[in-house]
Short mmCIF file of C-alpha atoms and ligand atoms in Angstrom, two decimals:
data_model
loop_
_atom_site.label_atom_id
_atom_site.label_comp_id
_atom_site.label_asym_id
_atom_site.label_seq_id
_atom_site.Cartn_x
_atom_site.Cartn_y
_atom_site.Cartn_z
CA UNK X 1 -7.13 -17.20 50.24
CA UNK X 2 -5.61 -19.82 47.41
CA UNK X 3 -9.29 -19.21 45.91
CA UNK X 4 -8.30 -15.37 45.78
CA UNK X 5 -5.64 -15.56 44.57
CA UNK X 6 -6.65 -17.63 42.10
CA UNK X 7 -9.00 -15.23 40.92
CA UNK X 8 -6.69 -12.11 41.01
CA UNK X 9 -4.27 -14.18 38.57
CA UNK X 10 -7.02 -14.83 36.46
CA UNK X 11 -8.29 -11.62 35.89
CA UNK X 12 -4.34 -10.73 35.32
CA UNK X 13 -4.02 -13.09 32.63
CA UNK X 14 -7.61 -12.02 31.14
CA UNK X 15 -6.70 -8.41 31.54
CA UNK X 16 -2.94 -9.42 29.24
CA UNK X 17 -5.25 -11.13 26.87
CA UNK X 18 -7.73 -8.61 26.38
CA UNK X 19 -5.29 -5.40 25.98
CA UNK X 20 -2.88 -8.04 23.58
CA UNK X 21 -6.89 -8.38 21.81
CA UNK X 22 -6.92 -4.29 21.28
CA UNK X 23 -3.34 -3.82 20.46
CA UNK X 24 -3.41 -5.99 17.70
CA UNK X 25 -6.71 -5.03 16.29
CA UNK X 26 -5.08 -1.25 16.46
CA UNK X 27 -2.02 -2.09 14.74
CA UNK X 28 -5.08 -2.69 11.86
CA UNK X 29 -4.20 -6.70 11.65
CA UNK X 30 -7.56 -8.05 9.89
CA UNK X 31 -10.45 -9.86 10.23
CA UNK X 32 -10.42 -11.11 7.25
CA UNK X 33 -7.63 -11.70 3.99
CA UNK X 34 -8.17 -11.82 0.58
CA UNK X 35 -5.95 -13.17 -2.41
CA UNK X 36 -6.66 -12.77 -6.01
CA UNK X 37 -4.77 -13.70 -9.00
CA UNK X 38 -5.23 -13.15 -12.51
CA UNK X 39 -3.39 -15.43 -14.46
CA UNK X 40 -0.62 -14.23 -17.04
CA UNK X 41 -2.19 -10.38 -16.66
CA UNK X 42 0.73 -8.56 -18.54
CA UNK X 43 1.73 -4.78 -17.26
CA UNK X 44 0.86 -3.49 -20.36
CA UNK X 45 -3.04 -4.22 -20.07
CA UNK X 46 -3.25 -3.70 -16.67
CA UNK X 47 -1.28 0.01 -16.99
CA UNK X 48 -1.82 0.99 -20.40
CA UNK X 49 -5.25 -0.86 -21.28
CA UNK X 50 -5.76 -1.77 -25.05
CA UNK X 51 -2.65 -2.65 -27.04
CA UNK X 52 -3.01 -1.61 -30.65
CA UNK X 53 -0.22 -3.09 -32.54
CA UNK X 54 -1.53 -6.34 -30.42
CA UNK X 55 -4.69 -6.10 -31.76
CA UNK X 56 -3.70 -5.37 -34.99
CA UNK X 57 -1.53 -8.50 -35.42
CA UNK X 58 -4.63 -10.84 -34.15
CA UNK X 59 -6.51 -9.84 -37.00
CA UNK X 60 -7.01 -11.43 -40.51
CA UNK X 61 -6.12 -9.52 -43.73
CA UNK X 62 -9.63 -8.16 -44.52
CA UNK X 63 -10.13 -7.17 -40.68
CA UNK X 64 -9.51 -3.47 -39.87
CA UNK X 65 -9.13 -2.32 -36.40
CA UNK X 66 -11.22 0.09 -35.78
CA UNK X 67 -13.98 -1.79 -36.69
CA UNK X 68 -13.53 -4.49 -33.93
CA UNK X 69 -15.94 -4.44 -31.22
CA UNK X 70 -13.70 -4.67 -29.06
CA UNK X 71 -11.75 -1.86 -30.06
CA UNK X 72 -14.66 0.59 -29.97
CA UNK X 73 -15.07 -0.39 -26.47
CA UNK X 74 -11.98 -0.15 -25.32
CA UNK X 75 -9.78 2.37 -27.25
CA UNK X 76 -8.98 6.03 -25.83
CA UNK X 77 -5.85 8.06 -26.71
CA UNK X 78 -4.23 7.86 -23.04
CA UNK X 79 -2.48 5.71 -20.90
CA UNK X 80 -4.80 6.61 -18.27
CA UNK X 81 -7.84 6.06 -20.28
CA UNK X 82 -7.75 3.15 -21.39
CA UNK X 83 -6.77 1.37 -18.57
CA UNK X 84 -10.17 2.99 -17.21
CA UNK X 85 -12.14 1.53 -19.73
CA UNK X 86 -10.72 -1.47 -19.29
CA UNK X 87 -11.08 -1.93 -15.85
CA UNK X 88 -12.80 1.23 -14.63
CA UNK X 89 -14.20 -0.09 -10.69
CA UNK X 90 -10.15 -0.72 -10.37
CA UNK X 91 -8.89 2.45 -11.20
CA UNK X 92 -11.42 4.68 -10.17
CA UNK X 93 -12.62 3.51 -7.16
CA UNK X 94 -10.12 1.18 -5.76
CA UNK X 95 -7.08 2.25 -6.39
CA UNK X 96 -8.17 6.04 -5.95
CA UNK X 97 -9.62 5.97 -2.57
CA UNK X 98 -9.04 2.41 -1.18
CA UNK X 99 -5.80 1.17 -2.29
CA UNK X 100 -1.99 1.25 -4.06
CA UNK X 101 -0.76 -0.77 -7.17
CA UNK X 102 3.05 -1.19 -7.43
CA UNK X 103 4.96 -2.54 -11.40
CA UNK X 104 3.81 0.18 -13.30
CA UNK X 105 7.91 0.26 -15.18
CA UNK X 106 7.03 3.81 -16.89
CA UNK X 107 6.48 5.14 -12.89
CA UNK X 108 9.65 3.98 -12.02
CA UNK X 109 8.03 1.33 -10.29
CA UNK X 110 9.57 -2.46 -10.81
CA UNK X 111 7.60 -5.83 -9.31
CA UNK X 112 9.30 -8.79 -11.17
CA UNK X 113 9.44 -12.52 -9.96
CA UNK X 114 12.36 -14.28 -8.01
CA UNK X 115 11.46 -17.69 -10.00
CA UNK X 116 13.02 -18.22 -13.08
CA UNK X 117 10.81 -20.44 -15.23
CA UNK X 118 8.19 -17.79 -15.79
CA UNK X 119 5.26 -19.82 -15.81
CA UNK X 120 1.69 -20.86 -13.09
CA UNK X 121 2.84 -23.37 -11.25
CA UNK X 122 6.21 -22.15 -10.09
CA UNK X 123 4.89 -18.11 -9.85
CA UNK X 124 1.45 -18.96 -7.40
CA UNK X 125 4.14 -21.23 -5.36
CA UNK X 126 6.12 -18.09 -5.10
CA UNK X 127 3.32 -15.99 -4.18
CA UNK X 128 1.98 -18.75 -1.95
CA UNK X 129 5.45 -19.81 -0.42
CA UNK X 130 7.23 -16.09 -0.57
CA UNK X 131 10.21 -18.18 -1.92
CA UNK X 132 11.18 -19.90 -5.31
CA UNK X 133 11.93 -23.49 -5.14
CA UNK X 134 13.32 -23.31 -8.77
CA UNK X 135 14.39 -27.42 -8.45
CA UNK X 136 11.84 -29.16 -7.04
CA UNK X 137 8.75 -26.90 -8.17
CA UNK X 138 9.45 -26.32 -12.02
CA UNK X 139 6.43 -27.99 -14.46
CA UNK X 140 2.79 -27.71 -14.07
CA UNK X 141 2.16 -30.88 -13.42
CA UNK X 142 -0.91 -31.68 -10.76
CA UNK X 143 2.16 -32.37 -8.01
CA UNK X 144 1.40 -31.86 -4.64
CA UNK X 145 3.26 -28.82 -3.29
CA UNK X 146 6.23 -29.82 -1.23
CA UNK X 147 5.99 -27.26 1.15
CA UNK X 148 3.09 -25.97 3.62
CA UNK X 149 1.47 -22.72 1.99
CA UNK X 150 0.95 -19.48 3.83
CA UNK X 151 -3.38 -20.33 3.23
CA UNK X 152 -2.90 -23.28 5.87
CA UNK X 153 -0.20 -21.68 7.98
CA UNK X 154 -2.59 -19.45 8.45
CA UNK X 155 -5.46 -21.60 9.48
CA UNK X 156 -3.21 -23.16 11.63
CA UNK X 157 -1.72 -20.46 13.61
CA UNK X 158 -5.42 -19.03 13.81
CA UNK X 159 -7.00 -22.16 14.56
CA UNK X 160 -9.23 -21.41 11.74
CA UNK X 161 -11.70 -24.45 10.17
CA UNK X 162 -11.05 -25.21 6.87
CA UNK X 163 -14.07 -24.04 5.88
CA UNK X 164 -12.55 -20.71 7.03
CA UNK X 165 -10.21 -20.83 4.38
CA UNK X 166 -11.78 -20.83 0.98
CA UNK X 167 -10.04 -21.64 -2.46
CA UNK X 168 -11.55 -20.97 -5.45
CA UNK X 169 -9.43 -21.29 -8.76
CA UNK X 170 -10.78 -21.64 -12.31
CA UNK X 171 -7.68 -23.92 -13.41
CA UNK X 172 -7.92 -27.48 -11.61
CA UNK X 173 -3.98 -27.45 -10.86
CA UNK X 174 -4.49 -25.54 -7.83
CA UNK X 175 -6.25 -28.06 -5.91
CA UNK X 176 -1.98 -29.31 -5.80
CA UNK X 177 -0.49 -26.16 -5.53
CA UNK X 178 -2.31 -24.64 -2.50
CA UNK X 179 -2.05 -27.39 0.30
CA UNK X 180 0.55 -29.31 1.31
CA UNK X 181 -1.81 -31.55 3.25
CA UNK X 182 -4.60 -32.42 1.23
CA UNK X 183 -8.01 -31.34 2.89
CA UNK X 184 -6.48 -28.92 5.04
CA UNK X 185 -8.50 -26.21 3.06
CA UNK X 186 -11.63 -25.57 1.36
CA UNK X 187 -10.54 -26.12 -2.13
CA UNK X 188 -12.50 -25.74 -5.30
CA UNK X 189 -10.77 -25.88 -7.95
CA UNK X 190 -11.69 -26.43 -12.20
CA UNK X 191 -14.63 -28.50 -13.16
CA UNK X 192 -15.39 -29.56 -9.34
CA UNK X 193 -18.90 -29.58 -8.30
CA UNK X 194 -19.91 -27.02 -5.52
CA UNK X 195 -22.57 -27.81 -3.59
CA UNK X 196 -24.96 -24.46 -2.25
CA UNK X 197 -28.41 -24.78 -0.34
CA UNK X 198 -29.36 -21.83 -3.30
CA UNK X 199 -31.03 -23.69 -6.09
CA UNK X 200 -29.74 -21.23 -8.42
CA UNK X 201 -25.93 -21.50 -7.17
CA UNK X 202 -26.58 -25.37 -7.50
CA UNK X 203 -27.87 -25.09 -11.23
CA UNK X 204 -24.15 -22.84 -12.04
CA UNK X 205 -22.27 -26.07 -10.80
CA UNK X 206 -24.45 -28.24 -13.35
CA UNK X 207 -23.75 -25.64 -15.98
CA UNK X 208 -20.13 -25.41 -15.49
CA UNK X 209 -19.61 -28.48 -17.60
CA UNK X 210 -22.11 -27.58 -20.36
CA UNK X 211 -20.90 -24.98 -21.08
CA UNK X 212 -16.80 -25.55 -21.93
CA UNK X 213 -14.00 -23.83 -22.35
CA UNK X 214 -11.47 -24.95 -24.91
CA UNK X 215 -9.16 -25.34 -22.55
CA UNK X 216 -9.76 -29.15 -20.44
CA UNK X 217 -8.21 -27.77 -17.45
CA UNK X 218 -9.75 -24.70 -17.05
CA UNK X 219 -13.56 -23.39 -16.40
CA UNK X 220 -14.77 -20.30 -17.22
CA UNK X 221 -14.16 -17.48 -14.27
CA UNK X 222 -17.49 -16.95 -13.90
CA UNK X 223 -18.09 -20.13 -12.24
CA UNK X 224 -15.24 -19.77 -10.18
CA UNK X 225 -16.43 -16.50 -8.73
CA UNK X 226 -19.89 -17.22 -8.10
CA UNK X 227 -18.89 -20.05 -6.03
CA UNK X 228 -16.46 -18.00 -4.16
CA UNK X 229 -19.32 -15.52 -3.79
CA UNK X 230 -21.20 -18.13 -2.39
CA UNK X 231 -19.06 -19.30 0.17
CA UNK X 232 -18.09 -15.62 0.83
CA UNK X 233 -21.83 -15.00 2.26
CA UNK X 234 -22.27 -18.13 3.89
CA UNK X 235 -18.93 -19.92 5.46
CA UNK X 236 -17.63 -15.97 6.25
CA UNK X 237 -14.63 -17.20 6.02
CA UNK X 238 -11.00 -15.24 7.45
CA UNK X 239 -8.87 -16.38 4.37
CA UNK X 240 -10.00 -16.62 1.09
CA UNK X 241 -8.20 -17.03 -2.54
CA UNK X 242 -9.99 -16.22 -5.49
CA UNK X 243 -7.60 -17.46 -8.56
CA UNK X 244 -9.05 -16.37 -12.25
CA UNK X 245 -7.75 -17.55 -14.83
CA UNK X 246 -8.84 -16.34 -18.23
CA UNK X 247 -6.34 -13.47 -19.02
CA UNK X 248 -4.55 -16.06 -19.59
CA UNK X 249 -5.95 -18.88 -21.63
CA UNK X 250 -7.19 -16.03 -24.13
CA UNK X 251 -4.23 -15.06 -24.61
CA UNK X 252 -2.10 -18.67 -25.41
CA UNK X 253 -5.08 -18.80 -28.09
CA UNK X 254 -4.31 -15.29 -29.45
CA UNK X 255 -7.81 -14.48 -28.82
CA UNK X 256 -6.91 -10.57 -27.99
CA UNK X 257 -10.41 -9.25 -28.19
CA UNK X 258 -11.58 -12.10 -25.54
CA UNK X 259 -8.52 -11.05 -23.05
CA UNK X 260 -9.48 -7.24 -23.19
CA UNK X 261 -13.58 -8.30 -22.42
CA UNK X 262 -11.84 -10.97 -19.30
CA UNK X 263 -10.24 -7.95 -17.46
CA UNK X 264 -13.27 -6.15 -17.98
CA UNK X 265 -15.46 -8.67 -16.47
CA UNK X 266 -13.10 -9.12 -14.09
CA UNK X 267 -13.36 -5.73 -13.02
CA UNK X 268 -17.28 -6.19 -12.53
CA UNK X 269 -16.33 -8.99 -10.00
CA UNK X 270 -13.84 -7.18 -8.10
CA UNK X 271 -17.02 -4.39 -7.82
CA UNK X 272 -19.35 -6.81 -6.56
CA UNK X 273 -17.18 -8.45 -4.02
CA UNK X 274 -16.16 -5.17 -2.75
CA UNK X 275 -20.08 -3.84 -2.37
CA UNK X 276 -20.83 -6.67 -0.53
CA UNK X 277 -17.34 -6.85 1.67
CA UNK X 278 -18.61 -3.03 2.27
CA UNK X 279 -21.99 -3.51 3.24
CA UNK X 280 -21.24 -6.44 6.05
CA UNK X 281 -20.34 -4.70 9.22
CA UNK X 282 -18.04 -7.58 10.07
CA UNK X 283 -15.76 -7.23 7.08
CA UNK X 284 -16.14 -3.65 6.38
CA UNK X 285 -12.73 -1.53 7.33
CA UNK X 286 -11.08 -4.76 8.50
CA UNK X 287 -10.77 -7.22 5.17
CA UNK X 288 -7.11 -6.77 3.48
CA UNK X 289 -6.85 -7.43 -0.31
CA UNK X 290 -4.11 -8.24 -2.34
CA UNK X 291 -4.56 -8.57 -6.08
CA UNK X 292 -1.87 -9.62 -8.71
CA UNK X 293 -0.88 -12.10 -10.92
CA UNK X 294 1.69 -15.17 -11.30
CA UNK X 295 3.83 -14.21 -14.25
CA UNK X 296 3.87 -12.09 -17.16
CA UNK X 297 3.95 -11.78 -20.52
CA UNK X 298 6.23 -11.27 -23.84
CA UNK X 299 6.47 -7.68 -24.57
CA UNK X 300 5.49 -7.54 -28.69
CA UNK X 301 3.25 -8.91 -31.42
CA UNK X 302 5.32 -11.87 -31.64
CA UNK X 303 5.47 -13.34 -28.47
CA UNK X 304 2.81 -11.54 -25.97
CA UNK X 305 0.78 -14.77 -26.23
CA UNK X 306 3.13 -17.04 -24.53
CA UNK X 307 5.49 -16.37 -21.02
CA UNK X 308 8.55 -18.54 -19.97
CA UNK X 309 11.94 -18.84 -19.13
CA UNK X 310 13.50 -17.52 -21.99
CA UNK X 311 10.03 -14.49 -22.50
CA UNK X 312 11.85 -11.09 -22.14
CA UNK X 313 9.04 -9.36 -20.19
CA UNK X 314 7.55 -12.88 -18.65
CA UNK X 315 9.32 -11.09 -15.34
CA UNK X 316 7.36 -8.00 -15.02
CA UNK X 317 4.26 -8.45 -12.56
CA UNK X 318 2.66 -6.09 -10.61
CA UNK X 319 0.56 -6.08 -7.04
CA UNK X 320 -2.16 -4.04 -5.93
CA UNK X 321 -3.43 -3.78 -2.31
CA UNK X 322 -6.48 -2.60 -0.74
CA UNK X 323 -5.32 -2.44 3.12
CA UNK X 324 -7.20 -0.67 6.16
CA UNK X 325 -3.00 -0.78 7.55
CA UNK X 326 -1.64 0.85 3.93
CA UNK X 327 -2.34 4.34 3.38
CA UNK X 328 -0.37 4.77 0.33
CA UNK X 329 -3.28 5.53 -2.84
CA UNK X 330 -3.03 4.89 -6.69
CA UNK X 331 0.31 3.91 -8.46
CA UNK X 332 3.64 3.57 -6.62
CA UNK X 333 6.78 5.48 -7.88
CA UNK X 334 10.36 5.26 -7.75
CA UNK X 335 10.53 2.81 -4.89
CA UNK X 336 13.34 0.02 -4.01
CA UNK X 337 11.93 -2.99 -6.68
CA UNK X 338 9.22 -5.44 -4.97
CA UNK X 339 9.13 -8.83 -5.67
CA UNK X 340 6.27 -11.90 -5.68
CA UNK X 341 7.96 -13.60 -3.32
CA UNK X 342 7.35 -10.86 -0.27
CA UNK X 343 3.54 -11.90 -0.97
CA UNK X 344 2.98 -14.08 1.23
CA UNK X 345 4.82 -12.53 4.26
CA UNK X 346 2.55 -9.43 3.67
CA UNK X 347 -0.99 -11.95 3.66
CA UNK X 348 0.48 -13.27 6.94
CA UNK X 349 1.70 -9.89 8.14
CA UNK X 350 -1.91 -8.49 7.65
CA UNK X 351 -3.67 -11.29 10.15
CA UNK X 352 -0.54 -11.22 12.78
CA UNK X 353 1.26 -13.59 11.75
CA UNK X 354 5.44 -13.32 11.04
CA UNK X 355 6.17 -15.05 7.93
CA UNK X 356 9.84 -14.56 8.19
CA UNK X 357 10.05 -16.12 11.66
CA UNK X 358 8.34 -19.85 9.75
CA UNK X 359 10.40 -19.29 6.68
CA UNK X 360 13.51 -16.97 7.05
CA UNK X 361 14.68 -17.84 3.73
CA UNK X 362 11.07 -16.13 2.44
CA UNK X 363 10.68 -12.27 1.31
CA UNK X 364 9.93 -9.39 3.64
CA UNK X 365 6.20 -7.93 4.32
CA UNK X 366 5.70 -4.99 1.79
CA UNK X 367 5.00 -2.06 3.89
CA UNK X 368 3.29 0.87 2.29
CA UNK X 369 2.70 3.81 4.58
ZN1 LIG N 401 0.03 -19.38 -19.43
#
């Protein structure tokens, strides 16, 4: 009899576990999460695609405009179209069918940071924390992060490996800002080797270093997705951070024509990784993206190249998400303002876990139905 009953208050507990199992999974709560950040990515690219007075103030006396390469690629007289050409995969596929983008100011739409200094370190804490630490977390500096980040909350609270949880960042700073415990995560960040049973993934790690940016900090995105790529297809992993980093650097160096071509290669990644998430049955209808980026830039020709503090427009951001639980499409309009810092309660919110409940202090999940 104490063997029965045994038994019966097994299958009980099974039964609970299993239904708790299918509740969960039709709530839409993910297999799998993905972050991406594009460093410095300005609202006015990412909305309104080529900036001509920009453009025209990066160029020497004897330079005209129109002439640029990169102007013939990029130019059209809309809004609209010239953020296609830009980054056509994003708006014409993603954003139309799969997912909603939210900061676009002219659409009444308003994403701006909680931090106040404007600049990496302190904005991917924000995004990584869902809270400003404004005193402790204020240079860039290769400090580790005071506080636990919503990557290895989540591998805790899903007993994930950390091979589970992939980082891949093109600036080395990150391998500081996204664990508090070093290790906990896969972490791969600026001019680190990466190690790949494919010969050819192994030959992009030697090249990495022969082939330099100007920046010493900083590797060229391509490296940093192919790696991610790489790990994608063979670790599978549940959480994974893919932090690119050109749009930036360009930028600082005033090197306009070489920010316009980053957002358009990033645009090719963003199609590859989504073919592939779409052709592997485990990912496909059950991977959550969020895209955006950790702080903005200056609004005009004098000061778009740097962001800080004292910036007027180093505020604006914007996020995009591809969600099987969001069925909102394309741009957001006239909505309460979103901020960075209710990131990482919606990452966590996506794979079941309650952000607010490990860090009341930290913003709320965005919801977008
Ligand atoms: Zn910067």
């Amino acid at each position: 009899m104490r063997f029965h009953h045994a038994s019966v208050a097994t299958l009980i507990v099974l039964a609970a576990l299993l239904s708790m199992r299918s509740s969960t999974e039709a709530q839409g709560q993910a297999h799998a999460v993905i972050l991406i950040t594009l460093d410095g990515a300005r609202t006015e690219e990412l909305f309104g695609g080529l900036d001509t007075d920009v453009f025209r103030s990066t160029l020497g006396e004897k330079q005209v405009l129109e002439e640029q390469p990169a102007y013939k690629r990029f130019w059209a007289d809309t809004a609209e179209a010239r953020r296609a050409k830009l980054m056509p995969f994003f708006w014409r596929t993603l954003m139309r069918d799969h997912g909603s983008i939210a900061g676009n100011r002219g659409a009444g739409s308003s994403v701006t940071l909680t931090n106040t200094h404007r600049f990496s370190y302190p904005g991917y804490s924000e995004i990584l924390l869902g809270e400003a630490h404004d005193d402790t977390i204020k240079s860039n500096d290769p400090i580790r992060n005071p506080y636990a980040s919503v990557l290895e909350e989540l591998r805790s609270r899903l007993s994930l490996t950390s091979a589970q949880v992939g980082v891949f960042a093109s600036w080395d700073v990150f391998s500081a800002i996204v664990e508090h415990t070093q290790g906990a995560l896969t972490v791969n960040a600026g001019y680190t080797p990466f190690d790949s049973p494919l010969p050819a993934v192994r030959a992009l790690s030697a090249m990495q270093v022969e082939t330099p940016t100007p920046w010493n900090s900083v590797r060229h995105d391509v490296y940093t997705f192919r790696f991610a790529m790489d790990h994608l297809s063979r670790a599978r992993p549940r959480v994974m951070y893919l932090a690119l980093g050109e749009t930036d650097d360009w930028a600082h160096d005033g090197r306009y024509d070489r920010v316009l071509e980053t957002y358009a290669r990033t645009d090719e990644y963003l199609r590859e990784l989504w073919t592939w998430l779409q052709a592997d049955p485990e990912y496909r209808g059950r991977t959550h993206i969020l895209i955006t980026t950790d702080h903005g830039r200056g609004r005009t020709t004098k000061d778009w190249r740097n962001h800080g503090a004292k910036i007027e427009g180093a505020q604006d951001v914007w996020i995009a998400m591809i969600s099987p639980a969001m069925q909102k499409r394309g741009e957001w309009r006239t909505h309460p303002p979103l901020q960075t810092s209710q990131i990482a309660a919606t990452l966590a919110g996506w794979m079941g876990v309650d952000w607010k409940m490990l860090r009341p202090a930290a913003g709320a999940a965005i919801r977008g139905d």
